[in-house]
Amino acid sequence: MTEMPPALARIVDEFAGAPRDVVLEMLLEYSDAVPALPAEMAGGAGMEQVVECQTPFFLHTEVAPDRTVTTYFDCPPEAPTTRAFAGILSEGLAGATAEQVLAVPDDLYHRMGLAEAISPLRVRGAGAILARLKRQVREQAS
């Protein structure tokens, strides 16, 4: 059975083992980890909106012929928590295969202990981001 990408597993373990009072600080550090979008995707062009998010959030994935996945996220800087989810996925899924991405547990954010640190609405939005990402990968990989 395929496991989630090692980089993402490390991030999940760091969060799960952290004291509750520093989880939010750790999360916000990832808000700067979102790479800039290519010019052709500016303004969400060719990206899918995740309507469950409170803030405008767009994503796009590409599965290369070698089955590696590239993720693109667009989320405003004034939404640091949501942007941090994108940063975690960006960093954790970098270089991952389609199979590794699809092996990411749907309850990833609960496993990280984020449900105690952020609002249920944000956790729901994060779950929707992951679900959309995995659906896009599944559609391209099949």
PDB file of C-alpha atoms in Angstrom:
ATOM      1  CA  MET A   1       0.000   0.000   0.000  1.00  0.00           C
ATOM      2  CA  THR A   2       1.267   3.461  -0.888  1.00  0.00           C
ATOM      3  CA  GLU A   3       1.943   5.858   1.957  1.00  0.00           C
ATOM      4  CA  MET A   4       1.624   9.616   1.957  1.00  0.00           C
ATOM      5  CA  PRO A   5       4.726  11.546   0.869  1.00  0.00           C
ATOM      6  CA  PRO A   6       7.532  11.482   3.471  1.00  0.00           C
ATOM      7  CA  ALA A   7       7.752  15.297   3.580  1.00  0.00           C
ATOM      8  CA  LEU A   8       4.054  15.571   4.429  1.00  0.00           C
ATOM      9  CA  ALA A   9       4.327  12.758   6.992  1.00  0.00           C
ATOM     10  CA  ARG A  10       7.121  14.725   8.727  1.00  0.00           C
ATOM     11  CA  ILE A  11       4.978  17.869   8.833  1.00  0.00           C
ATOM     12  CA  VAL A  12       2.016  15.915  10.237  1.00  0.00           C
ATOM     13  CA  ASP A  13       4.257  14.371  12.930  1.00  0.00           C
ATOM     14  CA  GLU A  14       5.691  17.790  13.879  1.00  0.00           C
ATOM     15  CA  PHE A  15       2.203  19.203  14.376  1.00  0.00           C
ATOM     16  CA  ALA A  16       0.824  16.126  16.135  1.00  0.00           C
ATOM     17  CA  GLY A  17       3.702  16.166  18.626  1.00  0.00           C
ATOM     18  CA  ALA A  18       3.636  19.896  19.301  1.00  0.00           C
ATOM     19  CA  PRO A  19       2.116  21.452  22.413  1.00  0.00           C
ATOM     20  CA  ARG A  20      -1.359  22.808  21.628  1.00  0.00           C
ATOM     21  CA  ASP A  21      -0.360  26.382  22.436  1.00  0.00           C
ATOM     22  CA  VAL A  22       2.251  26.514  19.633  1.00  0.00           C
ATOM     23  CA  VAL A  23       0.265  24.743  16.897  1.00  0.00           C
ATOM     24  CA  LEU A  24      -1.289  27.963  15.592  1.00  0.00           C
ATOM     25  CA  GLU A  25       2.122  29.668  15.474  1.00  0.00           C
ATOM     26  CA  MET A  26       3.557  26.687  13.586  1.00  0.00           C
ATOM     27  CA  LEU A  27       0.626  26.770  11.177  1.00  0.00           C
ATOM     28  CA  LEU A  28       1.059  30.443  10.378  1.00  0.00           C
ATOM     29  CA  GLU A  29       4.734  29.889   9.522  1.00  0.00           C
ATOM     30  CA  TYR A  30       3.536  27.914   6.482  1.00  0.00           C
ATOM     31  CA  SER A  31       1.526  30.823   5.098  1.00  0.00           C
ATOM     32  CA  ASP A  32       4.736  32.058   3.433  1.00  0.00           C
ATOM     33  CA  ALA A  33       5.494  28.648   1.871  1.00  0.00           C
ATOM     34  CA  VAL A  34       3.053  29.050  -1.036  1.00  0.00           C
ATOM     35  CA  PRO A  35       5.003  29.484  -4.285  1.00  0.00           C
ATOM     36  CA  ALA A  36       4.015  32.307  -6.619  1.00  0.00           C
ATOM     37  CA  LEU A  37       1.651  31.332  -9.410  1.00  0.00           C
ATOM     38  CA  PRO A  38       2.812  31.153 -13.017  1.00  0.00           C
ATOM     39  CA  ALA A  39       1.663  34.246 -14.948  1.00  0.00           C
ATOM     40  CA  GLU A  40      -0.896  32.237 -16.948  1.00  0.00           C
ATOM     41  CA  MET A  41      -2.765  31.358 -13.734  1.00  0.00           C
ATOM     42  CA  ALA A  42      -2.985  34.922 -12.411  1.00  0.00           C
ATOM     43  CA  GLY A  43      -6.424  35.772 -11.107  1.00  0.00           C
ATOM     44  CA  GLY A  44      -7.379  32.096 -10.838  1.00  0.00           C
ATOM     45  CA  ALA A  45      -7.293  31.408 -14.595  1.00  0.00           C
ATOM     46  CA  GLY A  46      -7.598  27.663 -15.216  1.00  0.00           C
ATOM     47  CA  MET A  47      -7.964  26.983 -11.498  1.00  0.00           C
ATOM     48  CA  GLU A  48     -10.842  25.498  -9.515  1.00  0.00           C
ATOM     49  CA  GLN A  49     -12.382  27.535  -6.704  1.00  0.00           C
ATOM     50  CA  VAL A  50     -12.902  25.796  -3.369  1.00  0.00           C
ATOM     51  CA  VAL A  51     -16.229  27.373  -2.475  1.00  0.00           C
ATOM     52  CA  GLU A  52     -16.283  25.846   1.032  1.00  0.00           C
ATOM     53  CA  CYS A  53     -13.472  28.212   2.041  1.00  0.00           C
ATOM     54  CA  GLN A  54     -14.472  31.498   3.644  1.00  0.00           C
ATOM     55  CA  THR A  55     -11.899  33.330   1.528  1.00  0.00           C
ATOM     56  CA  PRO A  56     -11.379  33.073  -2.237  1.00  0.00           C
ATOM     57  CA  PHE A  57      -9.246  29.952  -2.634  1.00  0.00           C
ATOM     58  CA  PHE A  58      -8.265  28.414  -5.964  1.00  0.00           C
ATOM     59  CA  LEU A  59      -6.235  25.331  -6.796  1.00  0.00           C
ATOM     60  CA  HIS A  60      -4.949  23.434  -9.795  1.00  0.00           C
ATOM     61  CA  THR A  61      -2.982  20.200 -10.051  1.00  0.00           C
ATOM     62  CA  GLU A  62      -1.010  18.683 -12.891  1.00  0.00           C
ATOM     63  CA  VAL A  63       0.032  15.035 -13.123  1.00  0.00           C
ATOM     64  CA  ALA A  64       3.111  14.635 -15.330  1.00  0.00           C
ATOM     65  CA  PRO A  65       3.739  11.570 -17.514  1.00  0.00           C
ATOM     66  CA  ASP A  66       6.078  10.223 -14.787  1.00  0.00           C
ATOM     67  CA  ARG A  67       3.080  10.548 -12.387  1.00  0.00           C
ATOM     68  CA  THR A  68       4.608  13.320 -10.260  1.00  0.00           C
ATOM     69  CA  VAL A  69       2.108  15.899  -9.127  1.00  0.00           C
ATOM     70  CA  THR A  70       2.543  19.659  -9.229  1.00  0.00           C
ATOM     71  CA  THR A  71       0.156  21.764  -7.147  1.00  0.00           C
ATOM     72  CA  TYR A  72      -0.791  25.413  -7.603  1.00  0.00           C
ATOM     73  CA  PHE A  73      -2.644  27.436  -4.984  1.00  0.00           C
ATOM     74  CA  ASP A  74      -4.055  30.948  -4.987  1.00  0.00           C
ATOM     75  CA  CYS A  75      -5.158  32.383  -1.668  1.00  0.00           C
ATOM     76  CA  PRO A  76      -4.929  35.991  -0.458  1.00  0.00           C
ATOM     77  CA  PRO A  77      -2.257  36.915   2.114  1.00  0.00           C
ATOM     78  CA  GLU A  78      -5.006  38.353   4.342  1.00  0.00           C
ATOM     79  CA  ALA A  79      -6.220  34.759   4.948  1.00  0.00           C
ATOM     80  CA  PRO A  80      -3.100  33.417   6.719  1.00  0.00           C
ATOM     81  CA  THR A  81      -4.662  30.272   8.205  1.00  0.00           C
ATOM     82  CA  THR A  82      -6.117  29.101   4.905  1.00  0.00           C
ATOM     83  CA  ARG A  83      -2.962  30.131   3.085  1.00  0.00           C
ATOM     84  CA  ALA A  84      -0.983  28.055   5.594  1.00  0.00           C
ATOM     85  CA  PHE A  85      -2.917  24.919   4.543  1.00  0.00           C
ATOM     86  CA  ALA A  86      -1.794  25.620   0.992  1.00  0.00           C
ATOM     87  CA  GLY A  87       1.778  26.066   2.231  1.00  0.00           C
ATOM     88  CA  ILE A  88       1.690  22.744   4.068  1.00  0.00           C
ATOM     89  CA  LEU A  89       0.342  20.953   0.999  1.00  0.00           C
ATOM     90  CA  SER A  90       2.809  22.754  -1.272  1.00  0.00           C
ATOM     91  CA  GLU A  91       5.786  21.749   0.815  1.00  0.00           C
ATOM     92  CA  GLY A  92       4.500  18.331   1.840  1.00  0.00           C
ATOM     93  CA  LEU A  93       3.476  17.210  -1.646  1.00  0.00           C
ATOM     94  CA  ALA A  94       6.470  18.608  -3.577  1.00  0.00           C
ATOM     95  CA  GLY A  95       7.787  15.828  -5.820  1.00  0.00           C
ATOM     96  CA  ALA A  96       5.069  13.369  -4.743  1.00  0.00           C
ATOM     97  CA  THR A  97       3.548  10.819  -7.090  1.00  0.00           C
ATOM     98  CA  ALA A  98      -0.155  10.617  -7.841  1.00  0.00           C
ATOM     99  CA  GLU A  99      -0.337   7.462  -5.712  1.00  0.00           C
ATOM    100  CA  GLN A 100       1.277   9.214  -2.735  1.00  0.00           C
ATOM    101  CA  VAL A 101      -1.089  12.181  -3.034  1.00  0.00           C
ATOM    102  CA  LEU A 102      -4.105   9.870  -3.164  1.00  0.00           C
ATOM    103  CA  ALA A 103      -2.782   8.064  -0.054  1.00  0.00           C
ATOM    104  CA  VAL A 104      -2.971  11.263   2.025  1.00  0.00           C
ATOM    105  CA  PRO A 105      -5.588  10.594   4.736  1.00  0.00           C
ATOM    106  CA  ASP A 106      -8.789  12.623   4.362  1.00  0.00           C
ATOM    107  CA  ASP A 107      -8.619  13.524   8.068  1.00  0.00           C
ATOM    108  CA  LEU A 108      -5.108  14.953   7.678  1.00  0.00           C
ATOM    109  CA  TYR A 109      -5.887  18.159   9.584  1.00  0.00           C
ATOM    110  CA  HIS A 110      -7.390  16.264  12.513  1.00  0.00           C
ATOM    111  CA  ARG A 111      -4.273  14.060  12.658  1.00  0.00           C
ATOM    112  CA  MET A 112      -2.192  17.221  12.855  1.00  0.00           C
ATOM    113  CA  GLY A 113      -4.178  18.401  15.866  1.00  0.00           C
ATOM    114  CA  LEU A 114      -5.506  21.452  14.055  1.00  0.00           C
ATOM    115  CA  ALA A 115      -9.135  20.812  14.990  1.00  0.00           C
ATOM    116  CA  GLU A 116      -8.316  22.049  18.512  1.00  0.00           C
ATOM    117  CA  ALA A 117      -6.421  25.112  17.266  1.00  0.00           C
ATOM    118  CA  ILE A 118      -8.656  26.550  14.543  1.00  0.00           C
ATOM    119  CA  SER A 119     -12.370  26.957  13.946  1.00  0.00           C
ATOM    120  CA  PRO A 120     -14.483  24.047  12.623  1.00  0.00           C
ATOM    121  CA  LEU A 121     -15.273  26.190   9.579  1.00  0.00           C
ATOM    122  CA  ARG A 122     -11.561  26.448   8.725  1.00  0.00           C
ATOM    123  CA  VAL A 123     -11.048  22.709   9.287  1.00  0.00           C
ATOM    124  CA  ARG A 124     -13.976  22.038   6.932  1.00  0.00           C
ATOM    125  CA  GLY A 125     -12.426  24.357   4.341  1.00  0.00           C
ATOM    126  CA  ALA A 126      -9.077  22.583   4.674  1.00  0.00           C
ATOM    127  CA  GLY A 127     -10.794  19.231   4.171  1.00  0.00           C
ATOM    128  CA  ALA A 128     -12.482  20.578   1.045  1.00  0.00           C
ATOM    129  CA  ILE A 129      -9.121  21.790  -0.313  1.00  0.00           C
ATOM    130  CA  LEU A 130      -7.623  18.324   0.131  1.00  0.00           C
ATOM    131  CA  ALA A 131     -10.694  16.611  -1.358  1.00  0.00           C
ATOM    132  CA  ARG A 132     -10.605  18.826  -4.492  1.00  0.00           C
ATOM    133  CA  LEU A 133      -6.872  18.326  -4.882  1.00  0.00           C
ATOM    134  CA  LYS A 134      -7.208  14.539  -4.650  1.00  0.00           C
ATOM    135  CA  ARG A 135     -10.159  14.517  -7.070  1.00  0.00           C
ATOM    136  CA  GLN A 136      -8.158  16.480  -9.648  1.00  0.00           C
ATOM    137  CA  VAL A 137      -5.233  14.062  -9.282  1.00  0.00           C
ATOM    138  CA  ARG A 138      -7.526  11.028  -9.489  1.00  0.00           C
ATOM    139  CA  GLU A 139      -9.133  12.342 -12.704  1.00  0.00           C
ATOM    140  CA  GLN A 140      -5.762  12.954 -14.377  1.00  0.00           C
ATOM    141  CA  ALA A 141      -4.069   9.785 -13.143  1.00  0.00           C
ATOM    142  CA  SER A 142      -6.746   7.365 -14.354  1.00  0.00           C
TER     143      SER A 142
END
